[in-house]
Amino acid sequence: MACINFPSPVFGPIKSRRLGTSLGINLLPEERKICSFDCIYCEVGLRSRSAVKNKLPTREKVREVLERKLQKLKEDGEQIDVFTFAGNGEPTSHPDFENIIDDTIELRDKYYPEAKITVLSNATFLKRPGVIRALKKIDNNIQKIDTVDPEYIKLVNNPNAKYDIQKVVEQLKEFNGDVIVQTIFMGGNINGIDVDNTSDKYVLPWLEAVKKIKPKEVMIYTLARETPVPTLEKATKEQLDRIGQKVRDLGIPVQVTY
């Protein structure tokens, strides 16, 4: 198992399967994962159980490093398609998230005005008004919903606090369509327990949630890198295409990544 720890606060640019040439912004420490989920497929690995505390990068540090990086990329003639908030955990957990988004918009407009700003989130901090305001300012507000089955969520996503998927669906409805739903489909097992979420048992209730949210797009994908649990398996092209067609049948654009 070879998991990734991303530098902080800026990494890349890297080629993203879904987003193009992406400059990553990691608002978590580079030494370890800090996340409200502990997904068994996460490329960063599983959450550390140690009590070691790592400081988050400050707003000032993020701005300073980001501007220095953008100056260098511009001088070198590098193209950037997207600024992506991701990295070693949940980006919206940063207490200064809204202000960092404001700084990023300002720097994007100065150096790469055509680039998009994307946040990859698990929707666990939507109770914070500042997070909602920030997400409404960006181009790609991408929120994870792998399933609406509470037992599957507990097994695969491992929330570290109370997580009510129906409440999350209601919160995502508040974006009035200006949101992208992202879902990973896979097979295999963990400790002998099946984690295949490609059957109608999981897909049809998930589709009902998608209908309620009315996102501007749905992104479905499968495993692409090594995972902390070696018994997980990629979903097949046929499985993803079948699910993708069900989303299209709702009249919602879908991006399928194999």
GROMACS .gro file of C-alpha atoms in nm:
model
  258
    1MET     CA    1   0.000   0.000   0.000
    2ALA     CA    2   0.146   0.335  -0.109
    3CYS     CA    3  -0.064   0.626   0.012
    4ILE     CA    4   0.000   0.994  -0.057
    5ASN     CA    5   0.061   1.285   0.176
    6PHE     CA    6   0.029   1.619   0.000
    7PRO     CA    7   0.256   1.918   0.066
    8SER     CA    8   0.095   2.211   0.244
    9PRO     CA    9  -0.037   2.464   0.167
   10VAL     CA   10   0.018   2.444  -0.213
   11PHE     CA   11   0.106   2.146  -0.433
   12GLY     CA   12   0.127   2.072  -0.802
   13PRO     CA   13   0.019   2.154  -1.060
   14ILE     CA   14  -0.094   1.801  -1.137
   15LYS     CA   15  -0.306   1.649  -1.412
   16SER     CA   16  -0.652   1.570  -1.281
   17ARG     CA   17  -0.865   1.306  -1.452
   18ARG     CA   18  -1.173   1.523  -1.417
   19LEU     CA   19  -1.056   1.884  -1.384
   20GLY     CA   20  -0.755   1.937  -1.611
   21THR     CA   21  -0.429   2.096  -1.495
   22SER     CA   22  -0.489   2.156  -1.126
   23LEU     CA   23  -0.299   2.359  -0.867
   24GLY     CA   24  -0.376   2.200  -0.533
   25ILE     CA   25  -0.439   2.390  -0.210
   26ASN     CA   26  -0.407   2.181   0.107
   27LEU     CA   27  -0.536   2.356   0.418
   28LEU     CA   28  -0.429   2.068   0.642
   29PRO     CA   29  -0.080   1.981   0.769
   30GLU     CA   30   0.145   1.796   0.528
   31GLU     CA   31   0.257   1.542   0.789
   32ARG     CA   32  -0.074   1.365   0.843
   33LYS     CA   33  -0.438   1.332   0.745
   34ILE     CA   34  -0.693   1.530   0.946
   35CYS     CA   35  -1.044   1.462   0.826
   36SER     CA   36  -1.401   1.428   0.947
   37PHE     CA   37  -1.427   1.110   0.736
   38ASP     CA   38  -1.192   0.814   0.728
   39CYS     CA   39  -1.286   0.658   0.394
   40ILE     CA   40  -1.143   0.313   0.338
   41TYR     CA   41  -1.052   0.405  -0.021
   42CYS     CA   42  -0.879   0.737   0.057
   43GLU     CA   43  -0.551   0.782  -0.131
   44VAL     CA   44  -0.409   0.973   0.167
   45GLY     CA   45  -0.451   0.664   0.384
   46LEU     CA   46  -0.643   0.614   0.707
   47ARG     CA   47  -0.670   0.881   0.974
   48SER     CA   48  -0.395   0.879   1.235
   49ARG     CA   49  -0.507   0.771   1.581
   50SER     CA   50  -0.215   0.950   1.749
   51ALA     CA   51  -0.272   1.251   1.971
   52VAL     CA   52  -0.005   1.454   1.789
   53LYS     CA   53  -0.130   1.800   1.703
   54ASN     CA   54  -0.019   1.965   1.380
   55LYS     CA   55  -0.079   2.331   1.313
   56LEU     CA   56  -0.294   2.430   1.020
   57PRO     CA   57  -0.140   2.674   0.771
   58THR     CA   58  -0.257   3.026   0.849
   59ARG     CA   59  -0.453   3.240   0.607
   60GLU     CA   60  -0.148   3.463   0.569
   61LYS     CA   61   0.078   3.166   0.494
   62VAL     CA   62  -0.160   3.025   0.235
   63ARG     CA   63  -0.181   3.359   0.057
   64GLU     CA   64   0.193   3.415   0.065
   65VAL     CA   65   0.285   3.070  -0.070
   66LEU     CA   66   0.006   3.073  -0.328
   67GLU     CA   67   0.104   3.411  -0.470
   68ARG     CA   68   0.470   3.314  -0.488
   69LYS     CA   69   0.375   2.993  -0.672
   70LEU     CA   70   0.149   3.177  -0.916
   71GLN     CA   71   0.418   3.433  -0.995
   72LYS     CA   72   0.662   3.150  -1.079
   73LEU     CA   73   0.408   2.957  -1.288
   74LYS     CA   74   0.322   3.270  -1.482
   75GLU     CA   75   0.689   3.348  -1.547
   76ASP     CA   76   0.742   2.993  -1.672
   77GLY     CA   77   0.440   3.011  -1.905
   78GLU     CA   78   0.255   2.731  -1.725
   79GLN     CA   79  -0.118   2.691  -1.781
   80ILE     CA   80  -0.355   2.638  -1.488
   81ASP     CA   81  -0.711   2.522  -1.549
   82VAL     CA   82  -0.828   2.498  -1.190
   83PHE     CA   83  -0.737   2.576  -0.830
   84THR     CA   84  -0.843   2.272  -0.627
   85PHE     CA   85  -0.894   2.271  -0.251
   86ALA     CA   86  -0.818   1.913  -0.149
   87GLY     CA   87  -0.517   1.746   0.012
   88ASN     CA   88  -0.479   1.575   0.349
   89GLY     CA   89  -0.833   1.602   0.476
   90GLU     CA   90  -1.151   1.810   0.468
   91PRO     CA   91  -1.067   2.163   0.343
   92THR     CA   92  -1.381   2.329   0.479
   93SER     CA   93  -1.276   2.236   0.833
   94HIS     CA   94  -1.018   2.518   0.832
   95PRO     CA   95  -1.147   2.796   1.064
   96ASP     CA   96  -1.043   3.065   0.813
   97PHE     CA   97  -1.185   2.887   0.509
   98GLU     CA   98  -1.404   3.173   0.388
   99ASN     CA   99  -1.125   3.430   0.402
  100ILE     CA  100  -0.885   3.194   0.226
  101ILE     CA  101  -1.141   3.148  -0.051
  102ASP     CA  102  -1.166   3.527  -0.084
  103ASP     CA  103  -0.787   3.555  -0.111
  104THR     CA  104  -0.775   3.277  -0.369
  105ILE     CA  105  -1.040   3.445  -0.583
  106GLU     CA  106  -0.841   3.769  -0.572
  107LEU     CA  107  -0.515   3.595  -0.671
  108ARG     CA  108  -0.688   3.387  -0.938
  109ASP     CA  109  -0.831   3.702  -1.094
  110LYS     CA  110  -0.486   3.863  -1.090
  111TYR     CA  111  -0.282   3.576  -1.237
  112TYR     CA  112  -0.512   3.322  -1.403
  113PRO     CA  113  -0.854   3.484  -1.452
  114GLU     CA  114  -0.977   3.202  -1.677
  115ALA     CA  115  -0.909   2.932  -1.417
  116LYS     CA  116  -1.186   2.782  -1.207
  117ILE     CA  117  -1.186   2.740  -0.830
  118THR     CA  118  -1.292   2.399  -0.704
  119VAL     CA  119  -1.353   2.263  -0.356
  120LEU     CA  120  -1.368   1.887  -0.297
  121SER     CA  121  -1.569   1.837   0.021
  122ASN     CA  122  -1.752   1.569   0.218
  123ALA     CA  123  -2.030   1.808   0.326
  124THR     CA  124  -1.963   1.771   0.699
  125PHE     CA  125  -1.912   2.141   0.772
  126LEU     CA  126  -2.218   2.284   0.598
  127LYS     CA  127  -2.350   2.384   0.941
  128ARG     CA  128  -2.099   2.672   0.935
  129PRO     CA  129  -2.249   2.982   0.766
  130GLY     CA  130  -1.902   3.093   0.649
  131VAL     CA  131  -1.853   2.764   0.467
  132ILE     CA  132  -2.184   2.805   0.285
  133ARG     CA  133  -2.098   3.163   0.187
  134ALA     CA  134  -1.756   3.058   0.062
  135LEU     CA  135  -1.889   2.767  -0.143
  136LYS     CA  136  -2.138   2.997  -0.313
  137LYS     CA  137  -1.850   3.215  -0.437
  138ILE     CA  138  -1.658   2.945  -0.623
  139ASP     CA  139  -1.700   2.778  -0.962
  140ASN     CA  140  -1.709   2.410  -0.869
  141ASN     CA  141  -1.868   2.323  -0.535
  142ILE     CA  142  -1.814   1.945  -0.539
  143GLN     CA  143  -1.975   1.753  -0.253
  144LYS     CA  144  -1.934   1.382  -0.184
  145ILE     CA  145  -2.230   1.147  -0.140
  146ASP     CA  146  -2.119   0.786  -0.189
  147THR     CA  147  -2.451   0.643  -0.071
  148VAL     CA  148  -2.752   0.729   0.142
  149ASP     CA  149  -2.737   0.400   0.332
  150PRO     CA  150  -2.636   0.475   0.695
  151GLU     CA  151  -2.470   0.136   0.749
  152TYR     CA  152  -2.264   0.169   0.431
  153ILE     CA  153  -2.161   0.521   0.534
  154LYS     CA  154  -2.048   0.389   0.872
  155LEU     CA  155  -1.854   0.104   0.711
  156VAL     CA  156  -1.693   0.291   0.420
  157ASN     CA  157  -1.683   0.664   0.508
  158ASN     CA  158  -1.631   0.626   0.884
  159PRO     CA  159  -1.755   0.973   1.001
  160ASN     CA  160  -1.584   1.080   1.323
  161ALA     CA  161  -1.897   1.256   1.452
  162LYS     CA  162  -2.272   1.233   1.415
  163TYR     CA  163  -2.356   1.237   1.043
  164ASP     CA  164  -2.714   1.253   0.921
  165ILE     CA  165  -2.722   1.190   0.546
  166GLN     CA  166  -3.082   1.312   0.512
  167LYS     CA  167  -2.985   1.641   0.675
  168VAL     CA  168  -2.690   1.668   0.436
  169VAL     CA  169  -2.926   1.622   0.141
  170GLU     CA  170  -3.145   1.904   0.275
  171GLN     CA  171  -2.837   2.127   0.316
  172LEU     CA  172  -2.726   2.057  -0.040
  173LYS     CA  173  -3.071   2.152  -0.167
  174GLU     CA  174  -3.004   2.501  -0.027
  175PHE     CA  175  -2.747   2.562  -0.303
  176ASN     CA  176  -3.038   2.572  -0.549
  177GLY     CA  177  -2.859   2.360  -0.804
  178ASP     CA  178  -2.521   2.534  -0.782
  179VAL     CA  179  -2.351   2.219  -0.657
  180ILE     CA  180  -2.187   1.910  -0.807
  181VAL     CA  181  -2.248   1.569  -0.649
  182GLN     CA  182  -1.946   1.338  -0.654
  183THR     CA  183  -1.977   0.965  -0.591
  184ILE     CA  184  -1.728   0.680  -0.598
  185PHE     CA  185  -1.853   0.338  -0.699
  186MET     CA  186  -1.651   0.027  -0.622
  187GLY     CA  187  -1.658  -0.341  -0.536
  188GLY     CA  188  -1.465  -0.574  -0.311
  189ASN     CA  189  -1.486  -0.610   0.064
  190ILE     CA  190  -1.344  -0.503   0.398
  191ASN     CA  191  -1.288  -0.780   0.652
  192GLY     CA  192  -1.510  -1.001   0.442
  193ILE     CA  193  -1.801  -0.752   0.434
  194ASP     CA  194  -1.917  -0.663   0.083
  195VAL     CA  195  -1.878  -0.294  -0.011
  196ASP     CA  196  -2.013  -0.309  -0.368
  197ASN     CA  197  -2.239  -0.003  -0.408
  198THR     CA  198  -2.313  -0.047  -0.780
  199SER     CA  199  -2.636  -0.247  -0.742
  200ASP     CA  200  -2.984  -0.096  -0.740
  201LYS     CA  201  -3.000  -0.155  -0.364
  202TYR     CA  202  -2.765   0.143  -0.331
  203VAL     CA  203  -2.804   0.321  -0.666
  204LEU     CA  204  -3.180   0.379  -0.662
  205PRO     CA  205  -3.197   0.550  -0.317
  206TRP     CA  206  -2.890   0.752  -0.416
  207LEU     CA  207  -3.069   0.863  -0.732
  208GLU     CA  208  -3.365   0.980  -0.523
  209ALA     CA  209  -3.128   1.199  -0.322
  210VAL     CA  210  -2.974   1.334  -0.643
  211LYS     CA  211  -3.324   1.421  -0.768
  212LYS     CA  212  -3.391   1.618  -0.450
  213ILE     CA  213  -3.060   1.806  -0.465
  214LYS     CA  214  -3.095   1.889  -0.839
  215PRO     CA  215  -2.721   1.945  -0.889
  216LYS     CA  216  -2.583   2.108  -1.201
  217GLU     CA  217  -2.374   1.797  -1.258
  218VAL     CA  218  -2.297   1.455  -1.113
  219MET     CA  219  -1.946   1.308  -1.119
  220ILE     CA  220  -1.918   0.933  -1.087
  221TYR     CA  221  -1.586   0.755  -1.078
  222THR     CA  222  -1.406   0.455  -0.934
  223LEU     CA  223  -1.076   0.365  -0.773
  224ALA     CA  224  -0.769   0.490  -0.958
  225ARG     CA  225  -0.485   0.450  -0.708
  226GLU     CA  226  -0.380   0.216  -0.432
  227THR     CA  227  -0.606   0.222  -0.128
  228PRO     CA  228  -0.548   0.157   0.244
  229VAL     CA  229  -0.770  -0.153   0.215
  230PRO     CA  230  -0.620  -0.387  -0.048
  231THR     CA  231  -0.937  -0.594  -0.094
  232LEU     CA  232  -1.128  -0.311  -0.266
  233GLU     CA  233  -1.195  -0.338  -0.640
  234LYS     CA  234  -1.265  -0.097  -0.923
  235ALA     CA  235  -1.618  -0.075  -1.056
  236THR     CA  236  -1.636  -0.187  -1.419
  237LYS     CA  237  -1.696   0.040  -1.716
  238GLU     CA  238  -2.029  -0.134  -1.771
  239GLN     CA  239  -2.138  -0.068  -1.413
  240LEU     CA  240  -2.042   0.300  -1.429
  241ASP     CA  241  -2.206   0.347  -1.768
  242ARG     CA  242  -2.530   0.193  -1.639
  243ILE     CA  243  -2.536   0.428  -1.340
  244GLY     CA  244  -2.439   0.724  -1.558
  245GLN     CA  245  -2.733   0.658  -1.789
  246LYS     CA  246  -2.972   0.654  -1.495
  247VAL     CA  247  -2.848   1.002  -1.401
  248ARG     CA  248  -2.889   1.124  -1.761
  249ASP     CA  249  -3.243   0.989  -1.756
  250LEU     CA  250  -3.312   1.239  -1.477
  251GLY     CA  251  -3.203   1.519  -1.711
  252ILE     CA  252  -2.888   1.588  -1.509
  253PRO     CA  253  -2.546   1.612  -1.679
  254VAL     CA  254  -2.306   1.342  -1.567
  255GLN     CA  255  -1.931   1.295  -1.599
  256VAL     CA  256  -1.817   0.933  -1.585
  257THR     CA  257  -1.449   0.867  -1.513
  258TYR     CA  258  -1.320   0.513  -1.540
   0.00000   0.00000   0.00000
